[in-house]
Short mmCIF file of C-alpha atoms and ligand atoms in Angstrom, two decimals:
data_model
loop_
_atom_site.label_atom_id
_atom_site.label_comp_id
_atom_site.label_asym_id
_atom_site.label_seq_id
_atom_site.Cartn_x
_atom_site.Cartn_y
_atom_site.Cartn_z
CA UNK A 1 -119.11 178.51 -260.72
CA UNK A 2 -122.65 177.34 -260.78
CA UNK A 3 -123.79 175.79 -257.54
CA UNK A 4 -125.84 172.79 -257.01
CA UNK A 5 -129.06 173.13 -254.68
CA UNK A 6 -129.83 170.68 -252.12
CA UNK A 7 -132.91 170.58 -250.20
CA UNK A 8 -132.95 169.16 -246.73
CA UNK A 9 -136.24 168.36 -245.46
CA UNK A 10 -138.14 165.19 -244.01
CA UNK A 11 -142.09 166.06 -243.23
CA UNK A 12 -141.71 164.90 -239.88
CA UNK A 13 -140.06 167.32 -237.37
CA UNK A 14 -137.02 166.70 -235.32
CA UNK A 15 -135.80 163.70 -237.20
CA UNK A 16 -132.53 165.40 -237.82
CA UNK A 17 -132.94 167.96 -241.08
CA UNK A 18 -131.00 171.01 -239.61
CA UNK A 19 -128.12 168.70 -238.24
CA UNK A 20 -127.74 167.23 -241.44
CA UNK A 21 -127.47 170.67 -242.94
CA UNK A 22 -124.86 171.45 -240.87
CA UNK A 23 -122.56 168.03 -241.44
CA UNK A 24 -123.29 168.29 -244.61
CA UNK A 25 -122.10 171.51 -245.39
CA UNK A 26 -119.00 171.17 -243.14
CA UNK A 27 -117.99 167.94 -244.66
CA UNK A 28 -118.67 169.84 -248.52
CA UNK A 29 -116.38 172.81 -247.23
CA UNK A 30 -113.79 170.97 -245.49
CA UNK A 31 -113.34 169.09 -249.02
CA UNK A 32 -112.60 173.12 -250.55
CA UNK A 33 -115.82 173.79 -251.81
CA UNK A 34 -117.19 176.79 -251.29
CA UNK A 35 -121.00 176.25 -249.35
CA UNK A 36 -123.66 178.50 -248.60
CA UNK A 37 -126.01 176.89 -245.95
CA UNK A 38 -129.67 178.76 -246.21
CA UNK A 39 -132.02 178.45 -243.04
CA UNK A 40 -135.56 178.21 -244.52
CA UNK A 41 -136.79 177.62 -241.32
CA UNK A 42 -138.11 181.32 -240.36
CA UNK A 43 -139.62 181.34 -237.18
CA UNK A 44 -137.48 178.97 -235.62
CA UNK A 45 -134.42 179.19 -236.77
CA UNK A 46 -132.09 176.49 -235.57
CA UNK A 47 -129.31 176.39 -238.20
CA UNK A 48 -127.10 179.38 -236.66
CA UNK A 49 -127.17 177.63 -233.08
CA UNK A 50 -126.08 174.08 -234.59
CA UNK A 51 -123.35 175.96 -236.72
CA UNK A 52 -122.65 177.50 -233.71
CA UNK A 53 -122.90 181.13 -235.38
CA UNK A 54 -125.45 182.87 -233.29
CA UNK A 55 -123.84 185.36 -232.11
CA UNK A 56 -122.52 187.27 -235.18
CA UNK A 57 -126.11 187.12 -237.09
CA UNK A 58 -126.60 191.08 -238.14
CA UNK A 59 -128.99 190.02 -241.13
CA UNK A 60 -131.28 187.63 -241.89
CA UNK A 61 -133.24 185.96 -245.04
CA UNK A 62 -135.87 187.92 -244.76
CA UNK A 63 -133.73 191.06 -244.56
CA UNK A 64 -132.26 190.00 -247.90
CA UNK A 65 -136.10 189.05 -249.87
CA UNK A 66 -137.07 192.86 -248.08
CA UNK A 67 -133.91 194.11 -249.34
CA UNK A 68 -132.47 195.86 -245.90
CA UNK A 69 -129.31 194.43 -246.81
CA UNK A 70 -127.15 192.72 -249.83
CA UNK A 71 -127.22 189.01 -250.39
CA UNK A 72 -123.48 188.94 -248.93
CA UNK A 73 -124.34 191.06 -245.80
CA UNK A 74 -126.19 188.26 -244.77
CA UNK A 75 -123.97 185.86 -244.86
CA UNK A 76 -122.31 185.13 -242.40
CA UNK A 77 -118.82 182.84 -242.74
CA UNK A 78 -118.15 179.71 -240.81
CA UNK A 79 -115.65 180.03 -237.60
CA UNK A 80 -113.60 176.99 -238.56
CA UNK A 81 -114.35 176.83 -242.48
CA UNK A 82 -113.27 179.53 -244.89
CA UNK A 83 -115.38 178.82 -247.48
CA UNK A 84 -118.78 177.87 -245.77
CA UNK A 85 -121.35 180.65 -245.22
CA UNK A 86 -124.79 180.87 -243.60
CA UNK A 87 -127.85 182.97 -244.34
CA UNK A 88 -129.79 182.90 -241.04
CA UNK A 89 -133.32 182.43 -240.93
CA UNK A 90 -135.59 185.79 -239.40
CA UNK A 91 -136.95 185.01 -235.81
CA UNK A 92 -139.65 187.31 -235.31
CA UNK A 93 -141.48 186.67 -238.79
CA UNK A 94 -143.54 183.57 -240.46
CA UNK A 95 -143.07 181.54 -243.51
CA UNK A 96 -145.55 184.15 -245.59
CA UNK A 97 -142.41 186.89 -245.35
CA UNK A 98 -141.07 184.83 -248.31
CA UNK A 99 -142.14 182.82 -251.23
CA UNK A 100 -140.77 180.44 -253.69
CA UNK A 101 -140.44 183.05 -255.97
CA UNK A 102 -137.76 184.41 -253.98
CA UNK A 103 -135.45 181.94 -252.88
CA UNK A 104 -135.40 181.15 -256.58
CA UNK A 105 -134.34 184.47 -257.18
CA UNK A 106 -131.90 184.74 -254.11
CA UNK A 107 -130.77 181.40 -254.73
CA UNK A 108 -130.45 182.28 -258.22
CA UNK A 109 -127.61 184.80 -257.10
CA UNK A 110 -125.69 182.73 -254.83
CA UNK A 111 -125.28 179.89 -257.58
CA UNK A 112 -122.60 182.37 -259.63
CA UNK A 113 -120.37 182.10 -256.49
CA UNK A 114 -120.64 179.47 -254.99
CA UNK A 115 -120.39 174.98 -255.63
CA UNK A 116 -123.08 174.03 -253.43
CA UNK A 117 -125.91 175.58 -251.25
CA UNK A 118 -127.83 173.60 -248.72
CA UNK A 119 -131.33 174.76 -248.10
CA UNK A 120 -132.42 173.50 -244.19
CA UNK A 121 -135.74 172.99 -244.54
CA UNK A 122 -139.26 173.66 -242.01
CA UNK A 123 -141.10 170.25 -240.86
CA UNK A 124 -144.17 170.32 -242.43
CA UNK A 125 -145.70 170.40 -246.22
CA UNK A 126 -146.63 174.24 -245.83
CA UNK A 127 -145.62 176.76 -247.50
CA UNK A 128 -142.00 176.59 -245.45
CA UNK A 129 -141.65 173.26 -247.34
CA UNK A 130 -142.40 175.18 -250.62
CA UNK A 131 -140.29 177.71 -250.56
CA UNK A 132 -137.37 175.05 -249.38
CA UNK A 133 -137.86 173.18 -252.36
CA UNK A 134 -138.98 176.05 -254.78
CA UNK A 135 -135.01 176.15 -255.87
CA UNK A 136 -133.92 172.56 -255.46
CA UNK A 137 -131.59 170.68 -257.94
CA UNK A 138 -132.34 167.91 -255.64
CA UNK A 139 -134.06 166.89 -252.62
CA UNK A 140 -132.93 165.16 -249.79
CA UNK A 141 -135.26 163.34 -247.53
CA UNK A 142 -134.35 162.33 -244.28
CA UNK A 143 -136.52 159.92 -242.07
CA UNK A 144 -136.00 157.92 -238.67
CA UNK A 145 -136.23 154.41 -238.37
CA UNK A 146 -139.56 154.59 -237.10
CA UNK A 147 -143.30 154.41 -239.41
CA UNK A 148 -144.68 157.48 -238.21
CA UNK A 149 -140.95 159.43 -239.56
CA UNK A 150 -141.00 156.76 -242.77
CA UNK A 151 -144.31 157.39 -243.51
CA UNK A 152 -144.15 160.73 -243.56
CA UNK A 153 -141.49 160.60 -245.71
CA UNK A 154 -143.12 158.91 -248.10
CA UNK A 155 -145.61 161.91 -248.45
CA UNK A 156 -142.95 164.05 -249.30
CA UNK A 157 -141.29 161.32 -251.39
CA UNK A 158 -144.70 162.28 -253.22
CA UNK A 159 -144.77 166.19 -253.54
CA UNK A 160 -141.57 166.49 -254.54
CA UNK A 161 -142.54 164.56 -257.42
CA UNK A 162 -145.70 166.39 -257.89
CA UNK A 163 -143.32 169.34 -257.90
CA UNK A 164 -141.40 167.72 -260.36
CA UNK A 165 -138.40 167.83 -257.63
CA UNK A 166 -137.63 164.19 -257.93
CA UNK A 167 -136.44 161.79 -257.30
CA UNK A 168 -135.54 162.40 -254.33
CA UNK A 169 -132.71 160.32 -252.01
CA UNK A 170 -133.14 159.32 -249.16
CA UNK A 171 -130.72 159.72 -245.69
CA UNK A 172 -131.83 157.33 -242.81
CA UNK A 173 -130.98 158.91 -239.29
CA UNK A 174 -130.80 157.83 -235.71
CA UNK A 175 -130.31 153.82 -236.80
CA UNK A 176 -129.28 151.81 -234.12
CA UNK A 177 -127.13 148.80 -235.01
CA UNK A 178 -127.94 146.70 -231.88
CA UNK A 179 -131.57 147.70 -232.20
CA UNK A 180 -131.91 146.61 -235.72
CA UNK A 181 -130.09 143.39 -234.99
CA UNK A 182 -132.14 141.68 -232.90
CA UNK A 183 -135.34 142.86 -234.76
CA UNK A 184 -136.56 145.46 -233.31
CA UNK A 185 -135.90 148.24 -235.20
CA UNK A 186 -136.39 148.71 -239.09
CA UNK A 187 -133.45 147.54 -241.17
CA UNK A 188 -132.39 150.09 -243.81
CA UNK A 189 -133.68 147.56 -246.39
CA UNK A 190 -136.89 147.10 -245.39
CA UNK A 191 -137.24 150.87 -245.48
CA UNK A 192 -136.01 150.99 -249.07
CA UNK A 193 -138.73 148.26 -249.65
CA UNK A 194 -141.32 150.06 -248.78
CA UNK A 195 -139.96 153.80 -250.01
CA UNK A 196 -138.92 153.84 -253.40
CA UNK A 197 -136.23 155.87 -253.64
CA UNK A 198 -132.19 155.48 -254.02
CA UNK A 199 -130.26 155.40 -250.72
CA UNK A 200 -127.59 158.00 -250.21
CA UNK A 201 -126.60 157.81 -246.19
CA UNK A 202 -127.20 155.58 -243.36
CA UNK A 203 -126.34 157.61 -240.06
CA UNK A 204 -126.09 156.05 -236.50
CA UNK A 205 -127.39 157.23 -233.45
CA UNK A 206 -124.05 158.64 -231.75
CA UNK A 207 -123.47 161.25 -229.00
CA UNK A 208 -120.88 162.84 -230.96
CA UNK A 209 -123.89 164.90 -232.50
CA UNK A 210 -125.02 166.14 -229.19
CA UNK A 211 -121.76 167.29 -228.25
CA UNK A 212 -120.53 169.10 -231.09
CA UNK A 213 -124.10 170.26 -231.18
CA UNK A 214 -123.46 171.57 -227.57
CA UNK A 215 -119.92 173.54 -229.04
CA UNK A 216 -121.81 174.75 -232.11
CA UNK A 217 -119.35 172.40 -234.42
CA UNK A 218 -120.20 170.02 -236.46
CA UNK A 219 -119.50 166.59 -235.77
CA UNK A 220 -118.48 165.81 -239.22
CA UNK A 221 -115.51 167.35 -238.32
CA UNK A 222 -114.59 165.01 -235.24
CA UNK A 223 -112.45 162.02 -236.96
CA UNK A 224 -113.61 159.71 -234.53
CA UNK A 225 -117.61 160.20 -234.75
CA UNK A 226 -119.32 157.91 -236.44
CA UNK A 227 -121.97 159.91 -237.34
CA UNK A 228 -119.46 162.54 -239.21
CA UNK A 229 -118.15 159.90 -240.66
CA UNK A 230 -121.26 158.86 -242.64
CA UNK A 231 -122.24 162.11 -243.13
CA UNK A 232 -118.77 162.86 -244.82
CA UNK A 233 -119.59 159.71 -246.81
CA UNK A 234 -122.95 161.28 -247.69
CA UNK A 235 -120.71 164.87 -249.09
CA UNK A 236 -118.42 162.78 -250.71
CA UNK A 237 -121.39 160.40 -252.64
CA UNK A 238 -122.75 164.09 -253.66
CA UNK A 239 -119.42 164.80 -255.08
CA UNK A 240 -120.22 162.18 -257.14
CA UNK A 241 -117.83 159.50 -255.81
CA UNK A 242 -118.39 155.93 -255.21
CA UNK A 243 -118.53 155.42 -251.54
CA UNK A 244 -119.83 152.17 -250.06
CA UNK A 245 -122.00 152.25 -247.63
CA UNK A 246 -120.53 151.59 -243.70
CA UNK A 247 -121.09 148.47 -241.82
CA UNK A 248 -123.37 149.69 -239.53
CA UNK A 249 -123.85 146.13 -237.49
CA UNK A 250 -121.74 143.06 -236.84
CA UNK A 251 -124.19 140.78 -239.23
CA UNK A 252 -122.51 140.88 -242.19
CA UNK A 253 -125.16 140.09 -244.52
CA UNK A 254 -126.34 143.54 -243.64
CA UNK A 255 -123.79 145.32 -245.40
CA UNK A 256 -123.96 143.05 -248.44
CA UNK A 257 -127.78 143.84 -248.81
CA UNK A 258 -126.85 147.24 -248.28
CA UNK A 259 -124.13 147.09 -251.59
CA UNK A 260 -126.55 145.38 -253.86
CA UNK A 261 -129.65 147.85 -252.93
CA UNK A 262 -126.86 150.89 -254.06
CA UNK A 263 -125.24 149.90 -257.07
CA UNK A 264 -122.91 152.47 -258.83
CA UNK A 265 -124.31 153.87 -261.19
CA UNK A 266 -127.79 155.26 -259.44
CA UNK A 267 -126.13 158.08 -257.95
CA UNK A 268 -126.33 161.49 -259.41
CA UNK B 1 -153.87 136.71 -235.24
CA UNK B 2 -153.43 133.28 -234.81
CA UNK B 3 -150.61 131.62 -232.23
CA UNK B 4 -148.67 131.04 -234.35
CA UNK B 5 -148.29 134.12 -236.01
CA UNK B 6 -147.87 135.65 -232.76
CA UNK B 7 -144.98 133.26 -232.19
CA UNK B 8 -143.69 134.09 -235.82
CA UNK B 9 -143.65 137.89 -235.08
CA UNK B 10 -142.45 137.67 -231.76
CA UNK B 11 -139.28 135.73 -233.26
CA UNK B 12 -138.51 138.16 -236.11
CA UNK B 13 -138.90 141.39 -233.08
CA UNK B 14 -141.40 144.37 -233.37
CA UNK B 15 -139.57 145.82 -237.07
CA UNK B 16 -141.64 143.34 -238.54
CA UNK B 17 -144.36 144.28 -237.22
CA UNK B 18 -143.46 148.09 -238.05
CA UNK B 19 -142.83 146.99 -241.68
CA UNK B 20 -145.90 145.62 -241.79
CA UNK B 21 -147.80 148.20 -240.45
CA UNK B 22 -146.23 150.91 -242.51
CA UNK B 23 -146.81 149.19 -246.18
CA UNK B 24 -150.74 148.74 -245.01
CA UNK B 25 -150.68 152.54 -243.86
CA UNK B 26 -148.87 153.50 -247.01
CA UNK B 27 -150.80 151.73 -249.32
CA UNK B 28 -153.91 153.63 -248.22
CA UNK B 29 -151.92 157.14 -248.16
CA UNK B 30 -150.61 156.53 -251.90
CA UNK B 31 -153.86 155.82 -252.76
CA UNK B 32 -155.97 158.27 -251.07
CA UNK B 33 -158.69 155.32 -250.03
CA UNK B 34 -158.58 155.13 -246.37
CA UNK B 35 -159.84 152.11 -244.35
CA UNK B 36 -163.35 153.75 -244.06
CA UNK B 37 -163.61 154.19 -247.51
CA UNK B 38 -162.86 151.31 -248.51
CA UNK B 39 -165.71 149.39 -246.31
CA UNK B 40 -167.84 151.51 -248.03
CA UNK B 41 -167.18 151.05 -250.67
CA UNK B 42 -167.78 147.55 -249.91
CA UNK B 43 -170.74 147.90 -248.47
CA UNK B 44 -171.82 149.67 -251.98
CA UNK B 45 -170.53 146.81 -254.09
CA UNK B 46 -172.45 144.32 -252.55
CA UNK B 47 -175.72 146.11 -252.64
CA UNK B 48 -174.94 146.63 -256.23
CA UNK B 49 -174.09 143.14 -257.10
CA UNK B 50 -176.97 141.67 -255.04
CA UNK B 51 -179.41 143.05 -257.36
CA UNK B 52 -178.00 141.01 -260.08
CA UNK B 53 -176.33 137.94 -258.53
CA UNK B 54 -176.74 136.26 -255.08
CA UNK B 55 -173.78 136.94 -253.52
CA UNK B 56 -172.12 135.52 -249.87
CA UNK B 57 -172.50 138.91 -248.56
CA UNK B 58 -170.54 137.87 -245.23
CA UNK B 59 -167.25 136.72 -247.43
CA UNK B 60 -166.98 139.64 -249.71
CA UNK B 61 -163.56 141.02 -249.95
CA UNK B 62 -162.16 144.48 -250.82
CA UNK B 63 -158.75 145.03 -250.60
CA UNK B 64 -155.97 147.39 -251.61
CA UNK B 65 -152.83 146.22 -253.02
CA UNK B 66 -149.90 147.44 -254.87
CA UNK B 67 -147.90 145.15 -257.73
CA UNK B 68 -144.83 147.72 -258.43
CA UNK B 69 -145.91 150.64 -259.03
CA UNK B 70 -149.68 149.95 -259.74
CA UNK B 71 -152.27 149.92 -256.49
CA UNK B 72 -154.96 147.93 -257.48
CA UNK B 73 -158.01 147.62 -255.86
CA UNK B 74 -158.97 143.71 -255.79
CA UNK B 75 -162.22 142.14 -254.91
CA UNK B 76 -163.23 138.43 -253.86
CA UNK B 77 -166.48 138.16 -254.31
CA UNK B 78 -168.05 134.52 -253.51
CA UNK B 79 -171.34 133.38 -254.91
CA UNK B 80 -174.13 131.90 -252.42
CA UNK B 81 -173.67 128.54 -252.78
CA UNK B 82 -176.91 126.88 -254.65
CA UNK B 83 -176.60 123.77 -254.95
CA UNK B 84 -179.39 123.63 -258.00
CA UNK B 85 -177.42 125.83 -260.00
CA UNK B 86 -174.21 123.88 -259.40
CA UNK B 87 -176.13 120.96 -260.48
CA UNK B 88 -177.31 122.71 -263.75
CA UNK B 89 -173.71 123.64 -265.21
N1 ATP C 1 -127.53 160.77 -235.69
C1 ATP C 1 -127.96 161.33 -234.55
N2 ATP C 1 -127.60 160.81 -233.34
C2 ATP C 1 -128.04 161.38 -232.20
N3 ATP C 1 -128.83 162.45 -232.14
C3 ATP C 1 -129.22 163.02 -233.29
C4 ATP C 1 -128.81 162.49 -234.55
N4 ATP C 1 -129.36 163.27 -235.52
C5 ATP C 1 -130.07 164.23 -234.90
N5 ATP C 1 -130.00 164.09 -233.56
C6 ATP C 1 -130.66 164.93 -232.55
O1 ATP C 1 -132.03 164.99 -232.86
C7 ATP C 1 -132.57 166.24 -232.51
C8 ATP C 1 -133.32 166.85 -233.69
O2 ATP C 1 -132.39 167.15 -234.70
P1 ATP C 1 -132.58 168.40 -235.68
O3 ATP C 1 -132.83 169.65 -234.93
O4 ATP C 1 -131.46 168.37 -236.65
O5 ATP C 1 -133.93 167.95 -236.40
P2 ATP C 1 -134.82 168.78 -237.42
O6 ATP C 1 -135.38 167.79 -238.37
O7 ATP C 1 -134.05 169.92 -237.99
O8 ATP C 1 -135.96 169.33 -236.45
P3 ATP C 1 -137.09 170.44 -236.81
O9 ATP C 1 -138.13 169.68 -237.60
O10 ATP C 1 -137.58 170.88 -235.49
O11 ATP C 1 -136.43 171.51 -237.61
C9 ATP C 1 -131.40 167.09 -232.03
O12 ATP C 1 -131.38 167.09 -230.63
C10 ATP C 1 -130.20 166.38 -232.59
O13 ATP C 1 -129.05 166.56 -231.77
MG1 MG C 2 -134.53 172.03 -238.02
#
């Protein structure tokens, strides 16, 4: 085995990185991969409350990088999933208790057993950002429909090529069909107009997400989300399959504008 | 902004608006020339010029654009009209 690294991360806070992380590596492990999810968030670590594994963290990433523990002490296996794992975030330390250097390293370990790992990164461009992306086989940005989130994507959009990370694609969060319909809310093209980078998910604001948030579950694993739906689209378009992209709105022409924006063919 | 463009942008809803908003902001991010800068920078141009040329001072313009990926930095720069010289070409 030799996983592939995926960094999560966005810039702007709270646009959705850690939930992602979570769908994503549900949806990766529920098609029998095996997926180690990585908080990089130390300080406020999220990822174990959204996984819904709080309560059986014993070690943490920093324990590993201080080496209190083995790499596989720390990780800590999913409730429903056999084959995902998560290495918690530390709560009581900053960003400077690790460094690029060694997620590389840890990361570095993980890839001999393991198809995927999924690295939940800070908000930010600090050096929680840097060590997120210091192991990255590729980058995932995820923005909001909104300028202040796009904008701030488009920053990262930037350092990650600076870091010669790129390109980077790009997950849109939190879109509201009837929103964007009647105008009032920025249509996934005009986003990829103004970002240049390939699509790879278009998720809808839904409910589900609070609620399996609220279970610690992830709602990629509720048939009937919408949400979980897109983001198994977004797993399955990492696998390297050809997924179109959902109708997101009754307007049609949407969806076509959508198809010719992602041809086949620009996807890893 | 004119009535009618209020009309036009009230039509197509506030995303257009946002779109708009957000390629001006981004062009001045990529580029690292924020709207300060780039008056003066304008303000330096014109000095410049004016010791060679006479220049319409109050219709200089200094703008930022982008043509795929190359941000340009594009200047309209009218001469004061004299009529004699017009006369003499
Ligand atoms: N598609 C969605 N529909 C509805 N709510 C969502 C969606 N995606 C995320 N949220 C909600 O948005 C909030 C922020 O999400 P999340 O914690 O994943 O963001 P984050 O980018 O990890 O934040 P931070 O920058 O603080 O780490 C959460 O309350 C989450 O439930
Ligand atoms: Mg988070």
């Amino acid at each position: 085995m030799s996983a592939t690294i995926i960094t999560i991360t966005s810039g702007k806070g709270g646009v959705g990185k850690t939930t992602a992380t979570a769908n994503l590596g549900a949806s990766l492990a529920d098609l029998g991969y095996r997926v180690v999810c990585i908080d990089a968030d130390i300080g406020l670590r999220n990822l174990d409350v959204v996984m819904g594994l709080e309560n059986r963290i014993v070690y943490d990433l920093v324990d590993v990088v201080e080496g209190h523990c083995k790499l596989r002490q720390a990780m800590i296996r999913d409730k429903h999933l056999q084959d995902l794992f998560l290495i918690p975030a530390a709560q009581t330390r900053d960003k400077t208790a690790v460094s690029p250097q060694d997620m590389v390293r840890i990361t570095d370990e993980l890839r001999q057993e393991s198809d995927w790992i999924l690295i939940d990164s800070p908000a930010g461009i600090e050096r929680g950002f840097r060590n997120a992306i210091a192991p990255a086989d590729l980058v995932l940005i995820i923005t909001n429909p909104e300028v202040s989130a796009v904008r701030d994507a488009d920053r990262i959009i930037g350092l990650i090529e600076a870091e010669e990370k790129g390109p980077g694609k790009l997950i849109l969060n939190r879109v509201k069909p009837e929103m964007v319909r009647r105008g009032d809310m920025l249509a996934t093209d005009d986003i990829l107009d103004v970002l240049a980078i390939d699509l790879i998910g278009v998720i809808p604001e839904d409910e589900a997400i609070l609620i399996a948030t609220n279970r610690g579950t992830a709602a990629s694993l509720d048939s009937k989300s919408k949400a979980g739906k897109a983001y198994r689209n977004v797993a399955r378009r990492l696998n390297g399959e050809e997924v179109p992209f959902e109708i997101l709105q009754a307007n049609d022409g949407f969806f076509r504008r959508i198809s010719r924006i992602m041809k086949p063919g620009g996807e890893r | 902004m004119s009535f009618f463009e209020r009309l036009r942008i009230g039509r197509r809803g506030t995303a257009y608006t946002a779109k708009k908003r957000l390629q001006t902001v981004l062009i001045h991010d990529r580029s690292g020339i924020s709207p300060g800068l780039l008056e003066a920078l304008k303000v330096d141009m014109i000095d410049t010029l004016s010791r060679h040329v006479e220049i319409d001072r109050g219709s200089v313009q200094l703008s930022l654009t982008k043509e795929r990926d190359q941000q340009r930095l594009v200047a309209d720069i009218p001469l004061a009209n004299r009529r004699s010289r017009r006369r003499a070409t």
